[in-house]
CSV table of C-alpha atoms in Angstrom, one decimal:
chain,number,residue,atom,x,y,z
A,61,PRO,CA,192.1,36.7,156.8
A,62,SER,CA,194.1,34.8,154.2
A,63,LEU,CA,197.4,33.0,153.7
A,64,SER,CA,199.4,32.9,150.5
A,65,PHE,CA,201.4,29.8,149.5
A,66,GLY,CA,203.2,31.1,146.5
A,67,PRO,CA,201.9,33.1,143.5
A,68,ASP,CA,199.3,30.5,142.4
A,69,VAL,CA,197.6,29.5,145.7
A,70,THR,CA,195.8,31.7,148.2
A,71,LEU,CA,194.1,30.4,151.3
A,72,SER,CA,191.2,32.3,152.7
A,73,LEU,CA,190.6,31.5,156.4
A,74,PRO,CA,187.3,31.8,158.2
A,75,ARG,CA,187.4,34.0,161.2
A,76,ALA,CA,186.5,31.0,163.3
A,77,CYS,CA,189.8,29.4,162.5
A,78,VAL,CA,191.6,32.5,163.6
A,79,HIS,CA,189.7,32.6,166.9
A,80,LEU,CA,190.5,29.0,167.6
A,81,GLY,CA,194.2,29.6,167.1
A,82,LEU,CA,194.5,27.5,164.0
A,83,ARG,CA,196.7,30.0,162.3
A,84,SER,CA,199.5,29.2,164.8
A,85,ARG,CA,199.4,25.5,163.9
A,86,LEU,CA,199.9,26.0,160.1
A,87,TYR,CA,203.3,24.5,160.0
A,88,SER,CA,202.9,23.2,156.4
A,89,ALA,CA,200.5,23.8,153.6
A,90,ARG,CA,200.8,20.1,152.7
A,91,LEU,CA,199.5,19.0,156.1
A,92,PHE,CA,196.9,21.6,156.5
A,93,LEU,CA,195.3,22.1,153.0
A,94,PRO,CA,193.4,18.8,152.9
A,95,CYS,CA,191.6,19.8,156.1
A,96,ILE,CA,190.3,23.0,154.6
A,97,SER,CA,187.0,23.2,152.7
A,98,SER,CA,187.4,23.9,149.0
A,99,ARG,CA,185.3,27.0,149.3
A,100,TYR,CA,188.2,28.6,151.2
A,101,LEU,CA,190.7,27.7,148.6
A,102,SER,CA,191.1,29.6,145.3
A,103,VAL,CA,193.8,28.6,142.8
A,104,ARG,CA,194.9,31.1,140.2
A,105,ARG,CA,196.5,29.3,137.3
A,106,MET,CA,198.8,31.1,134.9
A,107,SER,CA,197.0,31.6,131.6
A,108,THR,CA,198.3,29.7,128.6
A,109,TYR,CA,196.1,31.7,126.2
A,110,SER,CA,197.8,33.8,123.5
A,111,PHE,CA,196.1,35.9,120.9
A,112,SER,CA,197.3,37.0,117.5
A,113,PRO,CA,195.2,38.9,114.9
A,114,SER,CA,194.6,37.2,111.6
A,115,SER,CA,197.0,37.8,108.7
A,116,ARG,CA,194.1,39.7,107.1
A,117,VAL,CA,194.2,42.5,109.7
A,118,ALA,CA,197.6,42.1,111.2
A,119,SER,CA,199.0,45.0,109.2
A,120,PHE,CA,196.2,47.4,110.2
A,121,GLY,CA,196.7,50.1,112.8
A,122,PRO,CA,195.4,53.6,113.6
A,123,THR,CA,194.2,55.6,110.6
A,124,VAL,CA,194.4,59.3,109.8
A,125,TRP,CA,191.1,59.7,111.6
A,126,HIS,CA,192.5,58.5,114.9
A,127,GLU,CA,195.0,61.4,114.7
A,128,PHE,CA,193.0,64.4,113.5
A,129,SER,CA,189.6,64.0,114.9
A,130,PRO,CA,190.9,63.7,118.5
A,131,LEU,CA,193.4,66.4,117.8
A,132,ALA,CA,190.7,68.8,116.6
A,133,ALA,CA,188.6,68.1,119.7
A,134,LYS,CA,191.6,68.5,122.0
A,135,TYR,CA,192.6,71.9,120.6
A,136,GLN,CA,189.0,73.0,119.8
A,137,ALA,CA,189.8,73.4,116.2
A,138,VAL,CA,187.2,74.0,113.5
A,139,ASN,CA,187.1,70.6,111.9
A,140,LEU,CA,187.3,70.8,108.2
A,141,GLY,CA,188.9,67.4,108.1
A,142,GLN,CA,186.4,64.5,108.2
A,143,GLY,CA,183.8,64.8,105.4
A,144,PHE,CA,180.4,64.7,107.0
A,145,PRO,CA,177.8,67.5,107.1
A,146,ASN,CA,177.2,69.2,110.5
A,147,PHE,CA,173.8,70.4,109.5
A,148,ASP,CA,170.4,68.8,109.5
A,149,ALA,CA,169.0,66.9,106.5
A,150,GLU,CA,166.0,68.4,104.8
A,151,ALA,CA,162.8,68.2,106.7
A,152,PHE,CA,161.1,65.8,104.2
A,153,VAL,CA,163.9,63.3,104.6
A,154,LEU,CA,163.7,63.4,108.4
A,155,GLU,CA,159.9,63.2,108.4
A,156,ALA,CA,160.1,60.1,106.3
A,157,ALA,CA,162.3,58.4,108.9
A,158,HIS,CA,159.9,59.4,111.8
A,159,LYS,CA,157.0,58.0,109.8
A,160,ALA,CA,158.8,54.8,109.0
A,161,ILE,CA,159.5,54.1,112.7
A,162,ASP,CA,156.0,55.1,113.8
A,163,SER,CA,154.7,52.7,111.2
A,164,ASN,CA,156.4,49.8,113.0
A,165,LEU,CA,158.9,49.1,110.2
A,166,ASN,CA,161.4,47.9,112.8
A,167,GLN,CA,162.1,44.2,111.9
A,168,TYR,CA,164.3,42.6,109.3
A,169,THR,CA,163.5,43.3,105.7
A,170,ARG,CA,164.6,41.6,102.5
A,171,SER,CA,168.4,40.8,102.6
A,172,GLY,CA,169.0,42.2,99.1
A,173,GLY,CA,167.3,45.4,99.7
A,174,HIS,CA,164.0,46.8,101.2
A,175,PRO,CA,161.4,46.4,98.4
A,176,ARG,CA,160.2,50.0,98.5
A,177,LEU,CA,163.8,51.3,98.3
A,178,VAL,CA,165.1,49.0,95.4
A,179,ASN,CA,161.9,49.9,93.5
A,180,ALA,CA,162.5,53.6,94.2
A,181,LEU,CA,166.1,53.3,93.0
A,182,SER,CA,165.0,51.5,89.9
A,183,ASN,CA,162.4,54.1,89.0
A,184,PHE,CA,164.9,56.9,89.7
A,185,TYR,CA,168.0,55.6,88.0
A,186,SER,CA,166.6,53.7,85.0
A,187,PRO,CA,166.2,56.9,82.9
A,188,LEU,CA,169.7,58.0,84.0
A,189,PHE,CA,171.2,54.7,82.9
A,190,GLY,CA,169.1,54.6,79.7
A,191,ARG,CA,167.8,51.1,80.5
A,192,THR,CA,165.2,49.4,82.7
A,193,ILE,CA,167.0,48.3,85.9
A,194,SER,CA,165.5,45.3,87.6
A,195,PRO,CA,164.9,46.3,91.2
A,196,MET,CA,165.2,42.7,92.6
A,197,GLU,CA,168.0,41.5,90.4
A,198,GLU,CA,170.2,44.4,89.5
A,199,ILE,CA,170.3,46.4,92.8
A,200,VAL,CA,171.5,45.5,96.2
A,201,THR,CA,171.4,47.8,99.3
A,202,THR,CA,174.1,47.8,101.9
A,203,VAL,CA,175.2,49.3,105.2
A,204,GLY,CA,176.5,52.4,103.5
A,205,ALA,CA,178.8,52.6,100.5
A,206,SER,CA,181.6,51.3,102.8
A,207,GLU,CA,180.0,47.9,103.2
A,208,CYS,CA,179.0,47.9,99.6
A,209,LEU,CA,182.7,48.2,98.6
A,210,TYR,CA,183.7,45.5,101.1
A,211,ALA,CA,181.0,43.1,99.9
A,212,LEU,CA,181.7,43.6,96.2
A,213,ILE,CA,185.5,43.2,96.7
A,214,THR,CA,184.9,40.1,98.7
A,215,ALA,CA,182.5,38.8,96.1
A,216,CYS,CA,184.6,39.5,93.1
A,217,LEU,CA,188.3,39.0,94.1
A,218,SER,CA,190.2,35.9,95.1
A,219,PRO,CA,193.6,35.8,96.8
A,220,GLY,CA,196.3,36.8,94.3
A,221,ASP,CA,193.9,38.7,92.0
A,222,GLU,CA,195.1,42.2,91.1
A,223,ILE,CA,193.1,45.4,91.5
A,224,ILE,CA,193.8,48.9,90.1
A,225,LEU,CA,193.5,51.8,92.5
A,226,ILE,CA,193.8,55.3,91.2
A,227,GLU,CA,195.8,57.5,93.7
A,228,PRO,CA,194.8,59.4,95.7
A,229,PHE,CA,192.0,57.1,96.7
A,230,PHE,CA,189.5,56.8,99.5
A,231,ASP,CA,191.4,55.0,102.3
A,232,ILE,CA,188.7,52.4,102.9
A,233,TYR,CA,189.4,50.7,99.6
A,234,ILE,CA,192.7,49.3,100.6
A,235,GLY,CA,191.4,47.6,103.8
A,236,ALA,CA,188.9,45.6,101.9
A,237,VAL,CA,191.5,44.7,99.3
A,238,ILE,CA,194.0,43.4,101.9
A,239,MET,CA,191.3,41.4,103.7
A,240,ALA,CA,190.4,39.8,100.3
A,241,GLY,CA,194.0,38.8,99.8
A,242,ALA,CA,194.1,40.7,96.5
A,243,ILE,CA,197.1,42.6,95.2
A,244,PRO,CA,196.8,46.4,94.7
A,245,LYS,CA,198.4,48.1,91.7
A,246,TYR,CA,198.5,51.9,91.8
A,247,VAL,CA,198.1,54.4,89.0
A,248,THR,CA,198.5,58.1,90.1
A,249,LEU,CA,196.5,61.1,89.0
A,250,GLN,CA,199.1,63.7,87.9
A,251,PRO,CA,198.8,67.3,89.0
A,252,PRO,CA,199.4,70.0,86.4
A,253,ALA,CA,202.8,71.5,85.9
A,254,THR,CA,201.8,74.9,87.0
A,255,GLY,CA,203.4,76.3,90.2
A,256,SER,CA,202.2,76.6,93.7
A,257,THR,CA,201.0,80.2,93.3
A,258,THR,CA,198.8,79.5,90.3
A,259,THR,CA,195.2,78.5,91.0
A,260,GLN,CA,194.4,75.2,89.4
A,261,SER,CA,191.2,73.3,88.5
A,262,SER,CA,190.8,69.8,89.6
A,263,GLY,CA,190.1,69.0,86.0
A,264,GLU,CA,193.8,69.6,85.3
A,265,TRP,CA,194.7,66.5,87.3
A,266,LYS,CA,195.1,63.9,84.7
A,267,LEU,CA,195.2,60.1,84.5
A,268,ASP,CA,198.2,58.8,82.5
A,269,MET,CA,196.5,56.3,80.2
A,270,ASP,CA,199.8,54.7,79.2
A,271,GLN,CA,200.5,54.1,82.9
A,272,LEU,CA,197.0,52.6,83.3
A,273,GLN,CA,197.5,50.4,80.3
A,274,SER,CA,200.8,49.1,81.8
A,275,ALA,CA,199.3,48.5,85.2
A,276,LEU,CA,196.6,46.1,83.9
A,277,SER,CA,197.6,42.4,83.4
A,278,PRO,CA,195.9,39.1,82.8
A,279,ARG,CA,195.6,38.8,86.6
A,280,THR,CA,193.6,42.1,86.9
A,281,ARG,CA,190.1,41.5,88.1
A,282,MET,CA,189.0,45.0,89.2
A,283,LEU,CA,189.5,48.7,88.7
A,284,ILE,CA,188.0,51.2,91.1
A,285,LEU,CA,187.1,54.6,89.6
A,286,ASN,CA,185.9,57.3,91.9
A,287,ASN,CA,184.0,60.0,90.0
A,288,PRO,CA,183.5,62.7,91.2
A,289,HIS,CA,186.8,62.2,92.9
A,290,ASN,CA,187.7,62.3,96.5
A,291,PRO,CA,190.0,64.0,97.5
A,292,THR,CA,190.9,66.1,94.5
A,293,GLY,CA,187.3,67.1,93.4
A,294,LYS,CA,188.1,66.0,89.8
A,295,VAL,CA,185.1,65.2,87.5
A,296,PHE,CA,186.2,62.9,84.7
A,297,THR,CA,185.1,64.0,81.2
A,298,ARG,CA,183.4,61.6,78.9
A,299,LYS,CA,186.5,61.5,76.7
A,300,GLU,CA,188.6,60.4,79.7
A,301,LEU,CA,186.0,57.7,80.6
A,302,GLU,CA,186.0,56.5,77.0
A,303,GLU,CA,189.8,56.2,77.1
A,304,ILE,CA,189.5,54.1,80.3
A,305,ALA,CA,186.8,52.0,78.8
A,306,PHE,CA,188.9,51.4,75.7
A,307,ILE,CA,191.7,50.0,77.9
A,308,VAL,CA,189.6,47.8,80.1
A,309,ARG,CA,187.7,46.4,77.1
A,310,THR,CA,190.8,44.5,76.2
A,311,HIS,CA,190.8,42.7,79.6
A,312,PRO,CA,187.7,40.4,79.7
A,313,HIS,CA,187.9,39.6,83.4
A,314,CYS,CA,188.2,43.1,84.7
A,315,THR,CA,185.2,44.5,86.6
A,316,VAL,CA,184.9,48.2,86.9
A,317,VAL,CA,183.6,49.7,90.2
A,318,SER,CA,182.4,53.2,89.6
A,319,ASP,CA,182.2,54.9,93.0
A,320,GLU,CA,179.7,57.7,92.3
A,321,VAL,CA,178.7,58.7,95.8
A,322,TYR,CA,179.3,62.5,95.0
A,323,GLU,CA,177.2,62.3,91.8
A,324,TRP,CA,175.0,65.2,92.8
A,325,MET,CA,177.8,67.6,93.8
A,326,VAL,CA,179.1,68.7,90.4
A,327,TYR,CA,179.6,72.4,89.9
A,328,ASP,CA,179.8,75.1,87.3
A,329,ASP,CA,179.3,73.7,83.7
A,330,ASN,CA,180.8,70.3,84.5
A,331,LYS,CA,178.7,67.2,83.9
A,332,HIS,CA,178.7,63.9,85.6
A,333,GLU,CA,179.0,61.0,83.2
A,334,ARG,CA,178.0,57.5,84.3
A,335,PHE,CA,180.7,54.9,83.3
A,336,ALA,CA,178.1,52.1,83.1
A,337,THR,CA,176.4,54.0,80.2
A,338,LEU,CA,179.4,53.8,77.9
A,339,PRO,CA,179.2,51.2,75.1
A,340,ASP,CA,179.8,47.6,76.4
A,341,MET,CA,180.4,48.8,80.0
A,342,TRP,CA,177.1,47.9,81.6
A,343,GLU,CA,178.0,44.2,81.7
A,344,ARG,CA,181.2,44.7,83.7
A,345,THR,CA,180.4,47.8,85.8
A,346,LEU,CA,179.1,48.2,89.4
A,347,THR,CA,177.9,51.7,90.2
A,348,VAL,CA,178.1,52.5,94.0
A,349,GLY,CA,175.8,55.1,95.6
A,350,SER,CA,175.3,56.6,99.0
A,351,ALA,CA,172.2,58.0,100.8
A,352,GLY,CA,174.6,59.6,103.3
A,353,LYS,CA,176.1,61.8,100.7
A,354,THR,CA,172.9,62.3,98.6
A,355,PHE,CA,170.7,63.3,101.5
A,356,SER,CA,173.2,64.4,104.2
A,357,VAL,CA,172.5,61.5,106.5
A,358,THR,CA,175.8,59.7,106.8
A,359,GLY,CA,174.8,58.1,110.2
A,360,TRP,CA,172.0,56.2,108.6
A,361,LYS,CA,174.5,54.1,106.6
A,362,ILE,CA,172.4,53.3,103.5
A,363,GLY,CA,174.3,52.5,100.3
A,364,TRP,CA,173.7,50.5,97.1
A,365,ALA,CA,175.2,49.0,94.1
A,366,ILE,CA,173.6,48.9,90.6
A,367,GLY,CA,174.9,46.5,88.0
A,368,PRO,CA,174.3,43.3,85.9
A,369,LYS,CA,172.4,40.5,87.5
A,370,ASN,CA,175.3,38.0,87.7
A,371,ILE,CA,177.6,40.3,89.7
A,372,ILE,CA,174.8,41.7,91.9
A,373,GLN,CA,173.9,38.1,92.8
A,374,ALA,CA,177.5,37.4,93.9
A,375,ILE,CA,177.4,40.6,96.1
A,376,MET,CA,174.1,39.5,97.6
A,377,ASN,CA,175.6,36.2,98.4
A,378,ALA,CA,178.4,37.9,100.3
A,379,HIS,CA,176.1,40.5,101.8
A,380,GLN,CA,173.8,38.0,103.4
A,381,TYR,CA,176.8,36.8,105.6
A,382,ILE,CA,178.0,40.3,106.5
A,383,PRO,CA,175.0,42.2,107.9
A,384,PHE,CA,172.3,40.0,106.4
A,385,SER,CA,170.1,43.1,105.9
A,386,VAL,CA,170.1,46.8,106.3
A,387,SER,CA,168.1,49.1,108.7
A,388,THR,CA,164.4,48.7,107.6
A,389,PRO,CA,163.1,52.1,108.7
A,390,MET,CA,166.1,54.0,107.2
A,391,GLN,CA,165.7,52.2,103.9
A,392,GLU,CA,162.0,53.1,103.9
A,393,ALA,CA,162.9,56.7,104.6
A,394,ILE,CA,165.4,56.9,101.8
A,395,ALA,CA,162.9,55.3,99.4
A,396,VAL,CA,160.4,58.1,100.3
A,397,ALA,CA,163.2,60.7,99.9
A,398,PHE,CA,163.9,59.5,96.3
A,399,GLU,CA,160.2,59.5,95.5
A,400,LEU,CA,159.8,63.1,96.7
A,401,ALA,CA,163.2,64.6,95.6
A,402,GLN,CA,162.4,65.4,92.0
A,403,GLU,CA,159.2,67.3,92.7
A,404,ARG,CA,161.0,69.4,95.3
A,405,ASN,CA,163.9,70.2,92.9
A,406,TYR,CA,166.1,68.8,95.6
A,407,PHE,CA,169.2,67.9,93.6
A,408,LYS,CA,169.5,71.4,92.0
A,409,TRP,CA,169.2,72.9,95.5
A,410,LEU,CA,171.9,70.5,96.8
A,411,LYS,CA,174.3,71.5,94.0
A,412,ASP,CA,173.7,75.2,94.4
A,413,MET,CA,174.0,75.0,98.2
A,414,TYR,CA,177.3,73.2,98.0
A,415,GLN,CA,178.7,75.4,95.2
A,416,LYS,CA,178.2,78.5,97.4
A,417,LYS,CA,180.0,76.8,100.3
A,418,ARG,CA,182.8,75.8,97.9
A,419,ASP,CA,183.2,79.3,96.8
A,420,LYS,CA,183.2,80.6,100.4
A,421,LEU,CA,186.0,78.3,101.4
A,422,LEU,CA,188.0,78.9,98.2
A,423,LYS,CA,187.9,82.6,99.1
A,424,SER,CA,189.1,81.9,102.7
A,425,LEU,CA,192.0,79.7,101.6
A,426,THR,CA,193.1,82.2,98.9
A,427,GLU,CA,193.1,85.1,101.4
A,428,ALA,CA,195.0,83.0,103.9
A,429,GLY,CA,197.9,82.8,101.4
A,430,LEU,CA,197.2,79.2,100.3
A,431,THR,CA,196.6,78.1,96.7
A,432,PRO,CA,193.5,76.0,96.3
A,433,VAL,CA,192.6,73.6,93.6
A,434,VAL,CA,189.1,74.5,92.5
A,435,PRO,CA,187.1,71.3,92.7
A,436,GLN,CA,184.7,70.4,89.9
A,437,GLY,CA,182.8,68.1,92.2
A,438,SER,CA,182.5,66.5,95.7
A,439,TYR,CA,182.8,68.6,98.9
A,440,PHE,CA,186.5,68.7,99.3
A,441,ILE,CA,189.2,71.2,98.4
A,442,PHE,CA,192.9,70.5,97.9
A,443,ALA,CA,195.1,73.5,98.8
A,444,ASN,CA,198.7,74.0,98.2
A,445,THR,CA,200.5,74.8,101.4
A,446,ARG,CA,204.0,75.6,100.2
A,447,ALA,CA,203.8,79.1,101.7
A,448,ILE,CA,203.9,77.5,105.2
A,449,LYS,CA,207.4,76.8,106.5
A,450,LEU,CA,207.9,74.6,109.6
A,451,THR,CA,211.2,74.2,111.4
A,452,GLY,CA,212.5,71.8,114.0
A,453,THR,CA,209.8,69.7,115.5
A,454,GLU,CA,206.9,72.0,114.6
A,455,GLY,CA,203.9,70.0,113.6
A,456,GLN,CA,205.3,66.9,115.4
A,457,GLU,CA,205.4,67.6,119.1
A,458,LYS,CA,201.6,67.6,119.6
A,459,THR,CA,200.8,64.3,117.8
A,460,ILE,CA,198.4,61.9,119.4
A,461,THR,CA,199.3,58.7,117.5
A,462,GLY,CA,202.9,59.4,116.4
A,463,MET,CA,201.8,58.8,112.8
A,464,GLY,CA,203.3,60.6,109.8
A,465,MET,CA,206.0,62.3,111.7
A,466,HIS,CA,208.3,62.1,108.6
A,467,LEU,CA,205.7,63.5,106.2
A,468,ARG,CA,205.4,67.2,105.5
A,469,ASP,CA,201.6,67.1,104.9
A,470,TRP,CA,201.0,65.4,108.2
A,471,ASN,CA,203.1,68.0,110.1
A,472,ILE,CA,201.4,70.9,108.2
A,473,CYS,CA,198.0,69.6,109.0
A,474,ARG,CA,198.9,69.1,112.7
A,475,TRP,CA,200.2,72.7,112.8
A,476,LEU,CA,197.0,74.0,111.2
A,477,THR,CA,195.0,72.1,113.7
A,478,THR,CA,196.9,73.0,116.9
A,479,GLU,CA,198.2,76.5,116.0
A,480,ILE,CA,195.7,78.0,113.6
A,481,GLY,CA,192.7,76.1,114.9
A,482,VAL,CA,191.5,74.6,111.6
A,483,ALA,CA,191.7,70.9,111.1
A,484,ALA,CA,192.6,69.5,107.6
A,485,ILE,CA,193.6,66.1,106.4
A,486,PRO,CA,197.0,65.1,105.0
A,487,PRO,CA,196.5,63.7,101.5
A,488,SER,CA,199.3,61.2,101.8
A,489,SER,CA,196.8,59.1,103.8
A,490,PHE,CA,195.1,58.5,100.4
A,491,TYR,CA,198.3,57.3,98.7
A,492,SER,CA,200.2,54.1,98.8
A,493,GLU,CA,203.2,54.1,101.1
A,494,LYS,CA,205.6,54.1,98.1
A,495,HIS,CA,204.0,57.4,96.9
A,496,ALA,CA,203.3,59.0,100.2
A,497,SER,CA,205.6,61.9,99.5
A,498,LEU,CA,203.9,63.0,96.3
A,499,PRO,CA,201.2,65.2,97.9
A,500,ALA,CA,203.7,66.8,100.4
A,501,GLU,CA,202.6,70.4,99.6
A,502,TYR,CA,198.8,69.8,99.8
A,503,ALA,CA,196.1,69.6,102.5
A,504,ARG,CA,192.5,68.5,102.1
A,505,PHE,CA,189.7,70.7,103.5
A,506,CYS,CA,186.0,69.9,103.4
A,507,PHE,CA,183.2,72.4,103.0
A,508,CYS,CA,180.1,70.3,104.0
A,509,LYS,CA,179.6,72.6,107.0
A,510,THR,CA,177.3,75.3,108.1
A,511,ASP,CA,178.1,78.8,107.0
A,512,GLU,CA,178.8,79.7,110.6
A,513,VAL,CA,181.5,77.1,110.8
A,514,LEU,CA,183.0,78.2,107.5
A,515,ASP,CA,182.9,81.8,108.7
A,516,GLU,CA,184.8,80.8,111.9
A,517,ALA,CA,187.3,78.9,109.8
A,518,HIS,CA,187.8,82.0,107.7
A,519,LYS,CA,188.7,84.1,110.7
A,520,ARG,CA,191.2,81.5,111.9
A,521,LEU,CA,192.8,80.9,108.5
A,522,ALA,CA,193.3,84.6,108.2
A,523,LYS,CA,196.0,84.3,110.9
A,524,ILE,CA,198.3,82.3,108.7
A,525,PRO,CA,200.0,85.3,106.9
A,526,GLN,CA,200.6,86.8,110.3
A,527,THR,CA,202.7,83.9,111.6
A,528,LYS,CA,206.4,83.5,111.5
A,529,ASN,CA,205.8,80.4,109.5
A,530,TYR,CA,204.4,82.2,106.5
A,531,ALA,CA,206.7,82.8,103.6
A,532,PRO,CA,204.9,83.1,100.3
A,533,PRO,CA,206.9,81.8,97.3
A,534,GLU,CA,207.8,84.1,94.5
A,535,THR,CA,205.2,84.2,91.8
A,536,ASP,CA,205.7,81.2,89.6
A,537,LYS,CA,206.8,81.9,86.0
A,538,THR,CA,204.7,79.1,84.7
A,539,VAL,CA,201.3,80.4,83.5
A,540,ALA,CA,198.3,78.1,83.6
């Protein structure tokens, strides 16, 4: 039994009090409460605590992944949205991980990078960079490329510094920039002038060098270059990289971050050029790599940066206060994977495997009445969706987060997910808010999936021309 004396005081009575008839004598809480043992009295005070997130994260909210991954699961769609392989890594990579754990490599390792891994990276990349890379001073390993980007932005940028981001860009960049208090300046890749029924190459998307030159200022401290590029699949030519290098060379305080996580996914006759190998660029360039992309183990979260000693040391200084060190057995396994990859011709196999998957999805998208942009690299395909017409609230009513309701690419991708059964990602999530309408006619699909998944996507995409929403535009007069 208990008695309540207002919202903040509750009196719990022992049954003995009830049996003795004490309840009938409770004329006043003031008279009676001093006689009651404190163990029967509980006081609930109104909380005075109030929480507000820091200014660094106050602007953050749900991302595109909070919309489309749950939406794909809810409607049992084939998920060609989020870019991670759904197949096993090669056996020699998995065996290396099992052996590392069985060898009791389960404690902290060196903060700057597990010795065997940084040595393996040095041995592997030194010939590719045309120089001897110091494993202990010019390489740092991180919790995936994502932490690498966060650590290097934290280490290199101060509040008020400016950073150049090339749109569209991997959405994780902007979060690290905001948390560093830096100011993003945007330069946009321009699609070709060909129409929506003309197949394009991602190489036709061009960076306006005059726009880039105008965006840099004495306050610019960093430029992030993603090559091969996510989400367009563009592979920058050496000439394009030399033009970028010519511009940044006139800005002595500008560090270049060359995000090369898709370095081994370059197709046809295209060639991956390393920005750090251009004249005078090593001293200002950080090259970011990813074991998740290279060996199809995104959940292992092993990344790295390669660059000059002074910048790598600054990243190490930040990194030691973020995770301190990275998973020891997984670093050991990636070291072994690099040691064995060349003799197994792994990187050619990886390229050929992904090129076949690319071609398979290109065929599916084309037959579905969409117009894909043929990627030179990465494992993503941009597709023009102008042939799909939505009316009223189509593409809006089944939203989970309420995000992007005013943007065509979001509504198209929701419609594809819920009505066709194939999930794609709206590219506007890779643009600044000011430029969010630029990719309105595109959707991003990934092909890092098993052939069975891609075959099922083919069947579902084939339904598009049969819907009332399909209205192919007239053949464009512009010829590529």
